[in-house]
CSV table of C-alpha atoms and ligand atoms in Angstrom, one decimal:
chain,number,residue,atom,x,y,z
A,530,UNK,CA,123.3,80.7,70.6
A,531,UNK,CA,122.2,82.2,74.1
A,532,UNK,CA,120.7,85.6,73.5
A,533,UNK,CA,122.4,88.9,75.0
A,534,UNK,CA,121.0,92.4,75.4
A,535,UNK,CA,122.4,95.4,76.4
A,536,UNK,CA,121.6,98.6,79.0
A,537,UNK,CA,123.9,101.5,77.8
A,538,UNK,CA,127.1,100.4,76.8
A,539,UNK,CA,127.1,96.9,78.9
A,540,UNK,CA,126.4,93.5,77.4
A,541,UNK,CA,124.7,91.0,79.8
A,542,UNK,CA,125.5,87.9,78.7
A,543,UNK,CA,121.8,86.3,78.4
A,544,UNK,CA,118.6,87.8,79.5
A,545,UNK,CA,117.9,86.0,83.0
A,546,UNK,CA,118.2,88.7,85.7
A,547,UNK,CA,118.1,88.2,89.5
A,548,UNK,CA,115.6,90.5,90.9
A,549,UNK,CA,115.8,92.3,94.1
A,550,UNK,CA,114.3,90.8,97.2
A,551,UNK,CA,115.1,92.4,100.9
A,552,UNK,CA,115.9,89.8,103.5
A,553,UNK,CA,116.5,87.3,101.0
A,554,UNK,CA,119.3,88.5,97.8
A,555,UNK,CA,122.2,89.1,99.8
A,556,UNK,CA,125.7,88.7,98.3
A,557,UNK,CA,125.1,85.0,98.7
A,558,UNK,CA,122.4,84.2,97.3
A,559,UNK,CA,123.5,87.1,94.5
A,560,UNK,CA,126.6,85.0,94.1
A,561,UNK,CA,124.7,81.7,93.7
A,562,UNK,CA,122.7,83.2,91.4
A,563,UNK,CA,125.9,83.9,89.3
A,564,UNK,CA,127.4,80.5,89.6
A,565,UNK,CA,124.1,79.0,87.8
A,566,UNK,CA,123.9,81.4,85.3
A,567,UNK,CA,122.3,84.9,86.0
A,568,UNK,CA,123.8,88.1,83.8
A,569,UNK,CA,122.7,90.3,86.3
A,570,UNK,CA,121.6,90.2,90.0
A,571,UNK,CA,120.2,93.0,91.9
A,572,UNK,CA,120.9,94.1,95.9
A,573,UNK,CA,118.2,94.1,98.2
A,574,UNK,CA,116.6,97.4,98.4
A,575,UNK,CA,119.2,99.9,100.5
A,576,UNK,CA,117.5,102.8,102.5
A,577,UNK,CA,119.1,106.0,101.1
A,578,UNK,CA,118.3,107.8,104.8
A,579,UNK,CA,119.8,105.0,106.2
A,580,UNK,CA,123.1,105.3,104.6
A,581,UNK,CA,122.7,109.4,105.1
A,582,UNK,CA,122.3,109.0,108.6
A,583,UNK,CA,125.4,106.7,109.2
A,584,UNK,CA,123.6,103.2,109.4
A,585,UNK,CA,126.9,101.0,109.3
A,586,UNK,CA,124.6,97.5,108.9
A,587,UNK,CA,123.2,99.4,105.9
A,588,UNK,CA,126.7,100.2,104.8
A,589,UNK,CA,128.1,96.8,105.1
A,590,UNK,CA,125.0,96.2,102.1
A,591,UNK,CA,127.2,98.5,99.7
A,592,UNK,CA,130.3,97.0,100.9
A,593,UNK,CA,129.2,93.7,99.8
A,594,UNK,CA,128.9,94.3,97.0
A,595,UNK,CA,132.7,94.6,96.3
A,596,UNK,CA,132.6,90.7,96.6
A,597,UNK,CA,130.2,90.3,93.8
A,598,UNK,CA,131.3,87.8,90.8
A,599,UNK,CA,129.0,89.5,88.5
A,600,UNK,CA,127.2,92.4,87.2
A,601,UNK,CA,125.2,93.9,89.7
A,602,UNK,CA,122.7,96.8,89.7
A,603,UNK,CA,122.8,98.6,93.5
A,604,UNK,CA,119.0,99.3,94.4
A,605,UNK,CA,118.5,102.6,96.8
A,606,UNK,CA,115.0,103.4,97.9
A,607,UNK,CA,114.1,107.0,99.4
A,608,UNK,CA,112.2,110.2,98.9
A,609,UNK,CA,114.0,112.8,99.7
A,610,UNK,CA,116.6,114.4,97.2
A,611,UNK,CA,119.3,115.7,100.0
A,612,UNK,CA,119.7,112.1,101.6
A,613,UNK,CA,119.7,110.4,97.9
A,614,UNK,CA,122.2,112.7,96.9
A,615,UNK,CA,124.5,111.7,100.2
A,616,UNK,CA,123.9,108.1,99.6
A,617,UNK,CA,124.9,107.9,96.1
A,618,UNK,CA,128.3,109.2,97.3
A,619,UNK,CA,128.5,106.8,99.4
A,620,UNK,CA,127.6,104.0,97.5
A,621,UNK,CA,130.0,105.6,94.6
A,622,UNK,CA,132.8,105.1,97.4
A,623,UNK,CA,132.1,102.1,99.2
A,624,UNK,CA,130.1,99.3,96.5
A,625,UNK,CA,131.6,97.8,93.1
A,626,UNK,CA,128.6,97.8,90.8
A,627,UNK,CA,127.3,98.3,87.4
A,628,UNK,CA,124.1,99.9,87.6
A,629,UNK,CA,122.7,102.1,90.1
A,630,UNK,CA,118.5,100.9,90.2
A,631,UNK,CA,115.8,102.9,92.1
A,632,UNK,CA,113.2,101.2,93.8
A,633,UNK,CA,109.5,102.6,92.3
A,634,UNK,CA,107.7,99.5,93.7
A,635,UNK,CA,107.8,98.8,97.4
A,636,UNK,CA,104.2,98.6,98.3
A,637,UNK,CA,105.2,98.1,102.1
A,638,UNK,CA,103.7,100.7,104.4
A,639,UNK,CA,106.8,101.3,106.1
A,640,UNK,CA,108.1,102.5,103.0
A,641,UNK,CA,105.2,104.3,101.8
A,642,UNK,CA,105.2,106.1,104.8
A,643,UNK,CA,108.7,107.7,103.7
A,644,UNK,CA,106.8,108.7,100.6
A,645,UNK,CA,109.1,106.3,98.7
A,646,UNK,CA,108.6,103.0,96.4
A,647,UNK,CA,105.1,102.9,94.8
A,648,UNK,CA,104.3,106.1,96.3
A,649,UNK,CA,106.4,107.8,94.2
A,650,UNK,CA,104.0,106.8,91.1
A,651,UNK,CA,101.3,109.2,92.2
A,652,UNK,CA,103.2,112.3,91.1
A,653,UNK,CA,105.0,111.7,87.8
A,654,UNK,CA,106.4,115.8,88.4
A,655,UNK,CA,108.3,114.8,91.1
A,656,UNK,CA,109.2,111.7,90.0
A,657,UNK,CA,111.1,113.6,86.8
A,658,UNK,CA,112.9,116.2,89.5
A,659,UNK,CA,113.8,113.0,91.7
A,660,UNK,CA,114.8,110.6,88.7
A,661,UNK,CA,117.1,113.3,86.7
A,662,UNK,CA,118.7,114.4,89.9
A,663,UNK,CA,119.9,111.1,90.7
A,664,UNK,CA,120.8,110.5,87.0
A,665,UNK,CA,122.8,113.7,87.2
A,666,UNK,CA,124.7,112.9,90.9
A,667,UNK,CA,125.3,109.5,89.6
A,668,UNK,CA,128.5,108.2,87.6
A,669,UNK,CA,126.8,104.8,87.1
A,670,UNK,CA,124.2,103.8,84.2
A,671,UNK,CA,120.7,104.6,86.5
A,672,UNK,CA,118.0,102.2,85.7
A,673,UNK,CA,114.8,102.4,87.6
A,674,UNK,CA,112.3,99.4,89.0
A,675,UNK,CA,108.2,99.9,88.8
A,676,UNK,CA,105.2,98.6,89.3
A,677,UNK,CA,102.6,99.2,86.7
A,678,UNK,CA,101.3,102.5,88.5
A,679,UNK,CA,99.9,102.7,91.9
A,680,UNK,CA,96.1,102.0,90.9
A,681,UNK,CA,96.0,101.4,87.3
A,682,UNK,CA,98.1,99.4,84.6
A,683,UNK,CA,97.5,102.1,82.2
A,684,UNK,CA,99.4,104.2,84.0
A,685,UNK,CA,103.0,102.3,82.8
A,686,UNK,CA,103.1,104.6,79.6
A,687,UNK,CA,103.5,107.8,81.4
A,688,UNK,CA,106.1,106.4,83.7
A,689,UNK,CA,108.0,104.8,81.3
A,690,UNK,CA,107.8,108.3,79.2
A,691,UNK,CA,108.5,109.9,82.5
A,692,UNK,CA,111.4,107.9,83.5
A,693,UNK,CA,113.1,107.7,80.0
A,694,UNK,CA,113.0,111.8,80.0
A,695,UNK,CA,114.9,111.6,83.2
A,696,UNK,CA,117.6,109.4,81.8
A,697,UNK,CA,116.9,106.2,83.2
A,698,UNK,CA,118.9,103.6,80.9
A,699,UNK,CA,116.3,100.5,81.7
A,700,UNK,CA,113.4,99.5,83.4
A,701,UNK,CA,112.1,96.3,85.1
A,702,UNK,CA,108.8,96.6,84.9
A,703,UNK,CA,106.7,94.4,87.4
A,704,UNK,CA,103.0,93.3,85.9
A,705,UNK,CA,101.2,94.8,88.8
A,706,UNK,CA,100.1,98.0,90.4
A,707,UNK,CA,101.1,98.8,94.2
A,708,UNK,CA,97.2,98.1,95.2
A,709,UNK,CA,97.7,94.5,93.7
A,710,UNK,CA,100.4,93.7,95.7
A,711,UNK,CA,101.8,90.5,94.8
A,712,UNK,CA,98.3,89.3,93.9
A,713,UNK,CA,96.6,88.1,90.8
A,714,UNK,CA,98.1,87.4,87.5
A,715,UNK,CA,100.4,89.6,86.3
A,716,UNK,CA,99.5,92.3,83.4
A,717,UNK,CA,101.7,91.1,80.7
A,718,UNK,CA,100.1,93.2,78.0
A,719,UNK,CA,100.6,96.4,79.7
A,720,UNK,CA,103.7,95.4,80.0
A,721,UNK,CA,103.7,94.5,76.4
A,722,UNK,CA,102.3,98.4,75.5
A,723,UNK,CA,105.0,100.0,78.0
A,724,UNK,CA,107.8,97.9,75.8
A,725,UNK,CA,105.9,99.2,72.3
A,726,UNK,CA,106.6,103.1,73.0
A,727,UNK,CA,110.1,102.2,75.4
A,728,UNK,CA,113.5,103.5,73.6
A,729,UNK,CA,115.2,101.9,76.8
A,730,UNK,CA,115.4,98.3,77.4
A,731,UNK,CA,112.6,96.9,79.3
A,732,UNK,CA,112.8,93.9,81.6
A,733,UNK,CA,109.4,92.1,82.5
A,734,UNK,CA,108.9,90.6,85.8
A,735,UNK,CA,106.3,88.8,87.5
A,736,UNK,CA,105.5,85.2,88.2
A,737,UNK,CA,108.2,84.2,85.5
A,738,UNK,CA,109.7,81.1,85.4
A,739,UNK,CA,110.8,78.1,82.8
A,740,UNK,CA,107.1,77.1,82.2
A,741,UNK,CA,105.8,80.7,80.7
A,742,UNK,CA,109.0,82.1,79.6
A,743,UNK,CA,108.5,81.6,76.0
A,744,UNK,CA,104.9,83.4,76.1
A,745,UNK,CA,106.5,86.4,78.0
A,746,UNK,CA,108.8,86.5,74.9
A,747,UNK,CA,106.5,86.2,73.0
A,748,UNK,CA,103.8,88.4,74.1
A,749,UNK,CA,105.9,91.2,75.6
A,750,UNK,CA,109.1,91.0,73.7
A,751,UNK,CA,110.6,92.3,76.6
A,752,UNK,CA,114.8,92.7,76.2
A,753,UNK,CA,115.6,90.4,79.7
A,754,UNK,CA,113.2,88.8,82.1
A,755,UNK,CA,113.2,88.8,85.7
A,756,UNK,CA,113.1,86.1,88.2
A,757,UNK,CA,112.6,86.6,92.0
A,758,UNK,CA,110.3,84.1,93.8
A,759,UNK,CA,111.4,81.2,91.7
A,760,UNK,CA,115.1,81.7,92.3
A,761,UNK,CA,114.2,81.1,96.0
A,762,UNK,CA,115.5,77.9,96.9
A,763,UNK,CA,116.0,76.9,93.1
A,764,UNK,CA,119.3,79.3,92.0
A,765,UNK,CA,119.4,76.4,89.5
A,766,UNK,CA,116.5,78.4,87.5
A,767,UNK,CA,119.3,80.7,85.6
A,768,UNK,CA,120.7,77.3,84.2
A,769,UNK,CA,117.0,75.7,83.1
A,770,UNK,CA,116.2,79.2,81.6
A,771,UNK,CA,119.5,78.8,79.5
A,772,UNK,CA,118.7,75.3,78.7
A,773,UNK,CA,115.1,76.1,77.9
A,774,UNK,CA,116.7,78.3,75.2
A,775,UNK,CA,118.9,75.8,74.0
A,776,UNK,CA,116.3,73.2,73.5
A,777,UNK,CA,117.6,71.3,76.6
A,778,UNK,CA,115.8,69.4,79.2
A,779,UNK,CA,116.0,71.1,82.4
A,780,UNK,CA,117.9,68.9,85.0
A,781,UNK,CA,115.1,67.2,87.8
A,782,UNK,CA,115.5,68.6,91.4
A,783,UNK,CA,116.8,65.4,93.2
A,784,UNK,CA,116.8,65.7,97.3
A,785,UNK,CA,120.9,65.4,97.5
A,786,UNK,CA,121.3,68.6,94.3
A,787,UNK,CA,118.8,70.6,96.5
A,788,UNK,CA,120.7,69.1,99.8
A,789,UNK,CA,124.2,70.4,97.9
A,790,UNK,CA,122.8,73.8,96.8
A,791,UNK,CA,121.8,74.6,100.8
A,792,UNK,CA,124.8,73.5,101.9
A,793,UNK,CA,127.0,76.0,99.7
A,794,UNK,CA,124.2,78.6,100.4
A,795,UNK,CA,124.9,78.4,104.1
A,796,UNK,CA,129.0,78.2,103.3
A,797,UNK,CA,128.2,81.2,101.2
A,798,UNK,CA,126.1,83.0,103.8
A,799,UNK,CA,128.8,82.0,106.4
A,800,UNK,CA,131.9,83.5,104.7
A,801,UNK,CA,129.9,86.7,103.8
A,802,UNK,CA,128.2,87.2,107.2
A,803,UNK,CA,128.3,90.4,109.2
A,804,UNK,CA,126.7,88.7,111.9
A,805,UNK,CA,126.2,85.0,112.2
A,806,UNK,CA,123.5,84.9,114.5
A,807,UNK,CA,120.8,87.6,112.2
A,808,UNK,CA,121.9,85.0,109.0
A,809,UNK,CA,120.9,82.5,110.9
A,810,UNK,CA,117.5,83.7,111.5
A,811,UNK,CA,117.6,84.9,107.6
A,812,UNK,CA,118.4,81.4,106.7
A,813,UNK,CA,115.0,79.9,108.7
A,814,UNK,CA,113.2,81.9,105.6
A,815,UNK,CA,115.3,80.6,103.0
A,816,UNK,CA,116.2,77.2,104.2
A,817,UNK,CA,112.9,75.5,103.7
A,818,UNK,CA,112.5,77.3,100.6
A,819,UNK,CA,115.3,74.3,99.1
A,820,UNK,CA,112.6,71.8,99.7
A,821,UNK,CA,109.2,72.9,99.2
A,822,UNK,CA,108.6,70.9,95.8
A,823,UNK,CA,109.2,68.0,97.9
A,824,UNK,CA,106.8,65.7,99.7
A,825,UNK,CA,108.9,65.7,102.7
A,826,UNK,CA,109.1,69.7,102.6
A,827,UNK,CA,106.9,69.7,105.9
A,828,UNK,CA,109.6,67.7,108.1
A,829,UNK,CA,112.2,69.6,106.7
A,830,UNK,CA,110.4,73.2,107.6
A,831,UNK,CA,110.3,71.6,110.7
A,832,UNK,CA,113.5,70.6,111.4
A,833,UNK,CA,115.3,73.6,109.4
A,834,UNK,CA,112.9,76.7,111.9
A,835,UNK,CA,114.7,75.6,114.9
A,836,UNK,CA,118.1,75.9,113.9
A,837,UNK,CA,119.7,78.8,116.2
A,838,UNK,CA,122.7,78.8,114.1
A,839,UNK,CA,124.3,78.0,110.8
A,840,UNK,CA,125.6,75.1,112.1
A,841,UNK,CA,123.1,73.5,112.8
A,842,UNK,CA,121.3,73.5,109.5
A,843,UNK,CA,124.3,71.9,108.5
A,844,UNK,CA,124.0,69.6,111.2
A,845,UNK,CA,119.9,68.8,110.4
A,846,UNK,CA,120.5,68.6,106.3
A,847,UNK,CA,123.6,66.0,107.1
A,848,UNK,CA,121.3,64.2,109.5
A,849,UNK,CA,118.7,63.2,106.8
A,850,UNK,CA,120.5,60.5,105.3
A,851,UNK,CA,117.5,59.0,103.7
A,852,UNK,CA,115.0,61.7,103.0
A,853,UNK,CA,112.3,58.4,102.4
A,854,UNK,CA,112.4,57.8,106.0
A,855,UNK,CA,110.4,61.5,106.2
A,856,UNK,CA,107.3,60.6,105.6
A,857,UNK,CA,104.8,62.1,103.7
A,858,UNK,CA,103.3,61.5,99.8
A,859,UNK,CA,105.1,61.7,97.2
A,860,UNK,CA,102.8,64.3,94.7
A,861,UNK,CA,105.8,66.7,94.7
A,862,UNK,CA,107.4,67.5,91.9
A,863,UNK,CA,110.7,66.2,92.4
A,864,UNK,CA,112.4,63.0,92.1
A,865,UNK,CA,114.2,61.5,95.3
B,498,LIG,C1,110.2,88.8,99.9
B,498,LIG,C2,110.3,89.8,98.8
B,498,LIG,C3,111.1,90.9,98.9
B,498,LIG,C4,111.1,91.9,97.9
B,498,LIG,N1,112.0,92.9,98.0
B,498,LIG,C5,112.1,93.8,96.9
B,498,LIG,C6,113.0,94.9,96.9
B,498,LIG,O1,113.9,95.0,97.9
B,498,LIG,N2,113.1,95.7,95.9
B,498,LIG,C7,112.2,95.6,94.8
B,498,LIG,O2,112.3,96.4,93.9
B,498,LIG,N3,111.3,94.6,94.8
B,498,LIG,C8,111.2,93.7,95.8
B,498,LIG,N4,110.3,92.7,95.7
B,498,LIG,C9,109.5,92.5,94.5
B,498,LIG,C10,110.3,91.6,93.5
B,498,LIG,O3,111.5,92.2,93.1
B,498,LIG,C11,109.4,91.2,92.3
B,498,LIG,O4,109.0,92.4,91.6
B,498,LIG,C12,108.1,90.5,92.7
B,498,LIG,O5,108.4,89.5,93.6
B,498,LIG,C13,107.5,89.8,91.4
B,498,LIG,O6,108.4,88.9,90.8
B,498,LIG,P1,108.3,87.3,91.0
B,498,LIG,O7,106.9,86.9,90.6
B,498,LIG,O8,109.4,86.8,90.0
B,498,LIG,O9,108.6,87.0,92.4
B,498,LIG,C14,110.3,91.7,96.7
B,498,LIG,C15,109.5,90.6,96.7
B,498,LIG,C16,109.4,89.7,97.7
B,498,LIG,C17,108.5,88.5,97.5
């Protein structure tokens, strides 16, 4: 029997969450991410300014998600309490979503320079006004993203305290601190103590994937797990996770699933575009993303940077009709 849990009064079916990633979970790769199993998938982050200032690109973000085909928690980031307030009515009137999340993680200047993601761990008094005022605006379950702290792990006890007096209803906790960035091994066990004092649900993330999920279970007992930079390329994950649960053997990545999964990426990207030629350019990110396990990922990099249009990934993926003839060595993981 798959394993469920619950934020508020919502069941997610299993515990294998889609994590946010700007530029890259978009509705389709949110709704790909559905079709092979996730419970829940998260937007990219959406700039609350933005949307208060009139940003229609931003808006077409909240509109999308009105096409989602499952649970999905609507991530704002921002600083300011005027402009969050403005964009959660207008994500209350234009997005279909379960949970509204708050970004507490972005370690990007850009964002740090609006005094918002990590930057809002350095003062846990504002974070509390910030946090129960958007708990209070909002008519959605608010659940919250972090890192660890900004400088030290320790620091996860306070926010979680912090965030859990505001009324956030879960949090997804990445294993670093904003001045780790995305490097070095994850903190599992602060994780671990942040879960031991949480009344909330807490959802682990960080370098998680079918080959350490059971010690993250094990050594965090965390209520879901989060997936990001696995699920690039490989929306299949949701599925091994649920295998891996079941006992089953995950299914080996052959060059024509991986060649199938692109191809109803780029159908999905296609349908859902706002404006074919920026997907395009989104897709030379995500493209060669399909094959990198492969010992032939090189040529296909190759190939797949130039395309100028969606087309013509189609075009270059139906072109390789024997993906020996690439050369290369076969050390990948994968089977051809
Ligand atoms: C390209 C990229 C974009 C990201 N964008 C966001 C974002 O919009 N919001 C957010 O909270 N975290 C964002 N993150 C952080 C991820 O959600 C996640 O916490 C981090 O990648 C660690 O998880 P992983 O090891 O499973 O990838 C991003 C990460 C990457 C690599």
């Amino acid at each position: 029997m798959i394993k469920e849990f619950k934020i508020d009064s919502v069941t997610l079916k299993n515990r294998y969450v889609e994590g946010p990633m700007a530029g890259f979970t978009d509705l389709a790769m949110r709704t790909l991410a559905f079709e092979h199993g996730a419970s829940l998938a998260y937007t990219e982050m959406i700039s609350a300014n933005a949307l208060a200032y009139g940003s229609s690109e931003t808006l077409d973000m909240v509109k999308d998600t009105q096409k989602d085909i499952g649970p999905v928690a609507l991530q704002l980031f921002g600083s300011e309490i005027p402009n969050i307030k403005k964009a959660i009515a207008i994500v209350e009137t234009y997005g279909k979503y379960t949970f509204l999340d708050f970004n507490l993680g972005c370690p990007v200047p850009k964002v740090m320079k609006q005094n918002a993601g990590s930057h809002l761990l350095k003062d846990l008094d504002y974070l509390y006004t910030l946090m129960k005022t958007i708990v209070e605006t909002s008519h959605h379950p608010v659940i919250a993203k972090t890192r660890l702290g900004f400088s030290n792990p320790e620091d996860i006890v306070n926010i979680v305290k912090t965030l859990e007096a505001a009324g956030v209803k879960a949090i997804a906790i990445h294993g670093r601190t904003r001045d780790e960035f995305y490097l070095g091994k994850p903190h599992y066990d602060s994780i671990a103590k942040a879960k031991e004092i949480a009344t909330v649900p807490i959802i682990a993330n960080g370098n998680i994937d079918v080959s350490n999920v059971d010690k993250v279970f094990a050594k965090v007992k965390p209520d879901a797990v989060m997936i990001c930079r696995k699920a690039l390329g490989h929306p299949t994950i949701f599925t091994d996770l649920l295998n891996h649960e079941e006992g089953k053997e995950s299914v080996v990545d052959s060059f024509n699933n991986q060649k199938t999964l692109l191809l109803e990426h780029l159908r999905l990207e296609a349908e859902s575009s706002h404006n074919p030629l920026k997907s395009a350019l989104q897709m030379r990110a995500i493209a060669p993303t399909y094959f990198i396990d492969f010992p032939y990922a090189r040529q296909m990099r190759t190939a797949l940077v130039k395309c100028q249009t969606l087309s013509d990934y189609v075009a270059v993926l139906n072109g390789v009709v024997n993906p020996e003839s690439l050369s290369g060595e076969n050390n990948g993981r994968a089977n051809v």
